[in-house]
Amino acid sequence: QVQLVESGGGMVQAGGSLRLSCAASGRTFSRHGMGWLRQAPGKEREIVSALSRSGTTTYYADSAKGRFTISRDNAKNTVYLQMNSLKPEDTAVYYCAASNLVFATAVSAYEYWGQGTQVTVSS
């Protein structure tokens, strides 16, 4: 089992950047596919980006392509999401999640979740 704690959220103006971090506990971090997902008020939770356990395969939602970058440091048990050129529609609670799969792009494939961090982008 893995426990996840996100950090790095906050309020930023449109066009700005934030870097989210997710620290994982336990000795199995490198065995998990990792993802960043988000949920805006009144909307369903959606996947933003995913990363294979080796870090070699990535997925980005269309809304994130060209602006967000996911990465992981297995030695530090940490996964990151660099978010650039932020837009008001990026406002949401962002969750770090871990899957028992090598790589997962479906919300339902993630078994372990952090508590979430709020990202607010003002226009």
CSV table of C-alpha atoms in Angstrom, one decimal, residues 11-118:
chain,number,residue,atom,x,y,z
A,11,MET,CA,-3.8,30.7,-6.4
A,12,VAL,CA,-2.2,32.1,-9.6
A,13,GLN,CA,-3.1,34.5,-12.4
A,14,ALA,CA,-3.8,33.2,-15.8
A,15,GLY,CA,-0.6,32.6,-17.7
A,16,GLY,CA,1.2,31.7,-14.5
A,17,SER,CA,2.8,28.4,-13.4
A,18,LEU,CA,2.6,26.0,-10.5
A,19,ARG,CA,4.5,22.9,-9.7
A,20,LEU,CA,2.6,20.2,-7.8
A,21,SER,CA,4.5,17.6,-5.9
A,22,CYS,CA,3.3,14.3,-4.5
A,23,ALA,CA,5.3,12.5,-1.9
A,24,ALA,CA,4.7,8.8,-1.4
A,25,SER,CA,5.3,6.7,1.6
A,26,GLY,CA,6.2,3.0,1.6
A,27,ARG,CA,8.7,0.9,-0.4
A,28,THR,CA,6.5,0.1,-3.4
A,29,PHE,CA,6.4,3.5,-5.1
A,30,SER,CA,8.4,2.4,-8.1
A,31,ARG,CA,6.0,-0.4,-8.8
A,32,HIS,CA,3.1,1.9,-9.4
A,33,GLY,CA,1.9,3.8,-12.4
A,34,MET,CA,1.2,7.3,-11.2
A,35,GLY,CA,-1.3,10.0,-12.3
A,36,TRP,CA,-2.5,13.4,-11.6
A,37,LEU,CA,-6.3,13.9,-11.8
A,38,ARG,CA,-8.5,16.9,-11.1
A,39,GLN,CA,-12.0,17.7,-10.1
A,40,ALA,CA,-13.7,21.0,-10.7
A,41,PRO,CA,-16.9,22.0,-8.9
A,42,GLY,CA,-19.9,20.3,-10.4
A,43,LYS,CA,-17.8,18.2,-12.7
A,44,GLU,CA,-16.6,14.6,-12.7
A,45,ARG,CA,-13.0,13.7,-11.7
A,46,GLU,CA,-10.8,13.5,-14.8
A,47,ILE,CA,-7.3,12.4,-15.5
A,48,VAL,CA,-4.9,15.2,-16.4
A,49,SER,CA,-1.7,13.2,-16.9
A,50,ALA,CA,-0.3,9.7,-16.3
A,51,LEU,CA,3.2,8.3,-16.0
A,52,SER,CA,4.4,4.7,-16.2
A,53,ARG,CA,6.3,3.2,-13.3
A,54,SER,CA,9.6,3.5,-15.2
A,55,GLY,CA,8.8,7.1,-16.2
A,56,THR,CA,9.2,6.3,-19.9
A,57,THR,CA,5.6,6.5,-21.0
A,58,THR,CA,3.4,9.5,-20.5
A,59,TYR,CA,-0.2,10.5,-21.2
A,60,TYR,CA,-1.7,13.9,-21.3
A,61,ALA,CA,-5.3,15.0,-21.6
A,62,ASP,CA,-5.9,17.2,-24.6
A,63,SER,CA,-6.4,20.1,-22.1
A,64,ALA,CA,-2.9,19.6,-20.7
A,65,LYS,CA,-0.9,18.9,-23.8
A,66,GLY,CA,1.9,21.4,-24.4
A,67,ARG,CA,1.4,23.1,-21.0
A,68,PHE,CA,1.8,20.4,-18.3
A,69,THR,CA,4.7,18.0,-17.7
A,70,ILE,CA,4.6,15.0,-15.5
A,71,SER,CA,7.7,13.5,-14.0
A,72,ARG,CA,8.8,11.2,-11.2
A,73,ASP,CA,11.9,10.6,-9.1
A,74,ASN,CA,11.7,7.0,-7.8
A,75,ALA,CA,14.7,7.6,-5.6
A,76,LYS,CA,12.7,10.3,-3.8
A,77,ASN,CA,9.4,8.6,-4.0
A,78,THR,CA,7.9,11.7,-5.6
A,79,VAL,CA,5.9,12.6,-8.6
A,80,TYR,CA,5.6,16.1,-10.0
A,81,LEU,CA,3.3,18.0,-12.3
A,82,GLN,CA,4.7,21.2,-13.8
A,83,MET,CA,1.8,23.4,-15.0
A,84,ASN,CA,2.6,26.3,-17.3
A,85,SER,CA,0.4,28.8,-19.1
A,86,LEU,CA,-2.4,28.2,-16.6
A,87,LYS,CA,-6.0,29.0,-17.6
A,88,PRO,CA,-9.0,29.8,-15.4
A,89,GLU,CA,-10.5,26.5,-16.6
A,90,ASP,CA,-7.6,24.7,-14.9
A,91,THR,CA,-9.1,25.6,-11.6
A,92,ALA,CA,-9.8,22.4,-9.6
A,93,VAL,CA,-8.7,20.2,-6.8
A,94,TYR,CA,-5.8,18.2,-8.1
A,95,TYR,CA,-5.2,14.7,-6.9
A,96,CYS,CA,-2.1,12.5,-7.0
A,97,ALA,CA,-3.0,8.9,-7.5
A,98,ALA,CA,-1.2,5.5,-7.7
A,99,SER,CA,-2.3,2.5,-9.7
A,100,ASN,CA,-1.3,-1.1,-9.3
A,101,LEU,CA,-0.9,-1.2,-13.1
A,102,VAL,CA,2.3,-0.3,-14.8
A,103,PHE,CA,0.5,2.6,-16.6
A,104,ALA,CA,-3.1,3.8,-16.2
A,105,THR,CA,-5.2,6.4,-18.0
A,106,ALA,CA,-8.6,5.6,-16.5
A,107,VAL,CA,-9.8,7.1,-13.3
A,108,SER,CA,-11.1,3.8,-12.2
A,109,ALA,CA,-7.6,2.2,-12.5
A,110,TYR,CA,-6.2,4.2,-9.5
A,111,GLU,CA,-6.5,2.6,-6.1
A,112,TYR,CA,-4.6,5.0,-3.9
A,113,TRP,CA,-5.3,8.7,-3.7
A,114,GLY,CA,-3.9,11.7,-2.0
A,115,GLN,CA,-6.1,14.3,-0.2
A,116,GLY,CA,-6.0,16.7,-3.0
A,117,THR,CA,-4.6,20.2,-3.4
A,118,GLN,CA,-6.5,23.2,-4.6
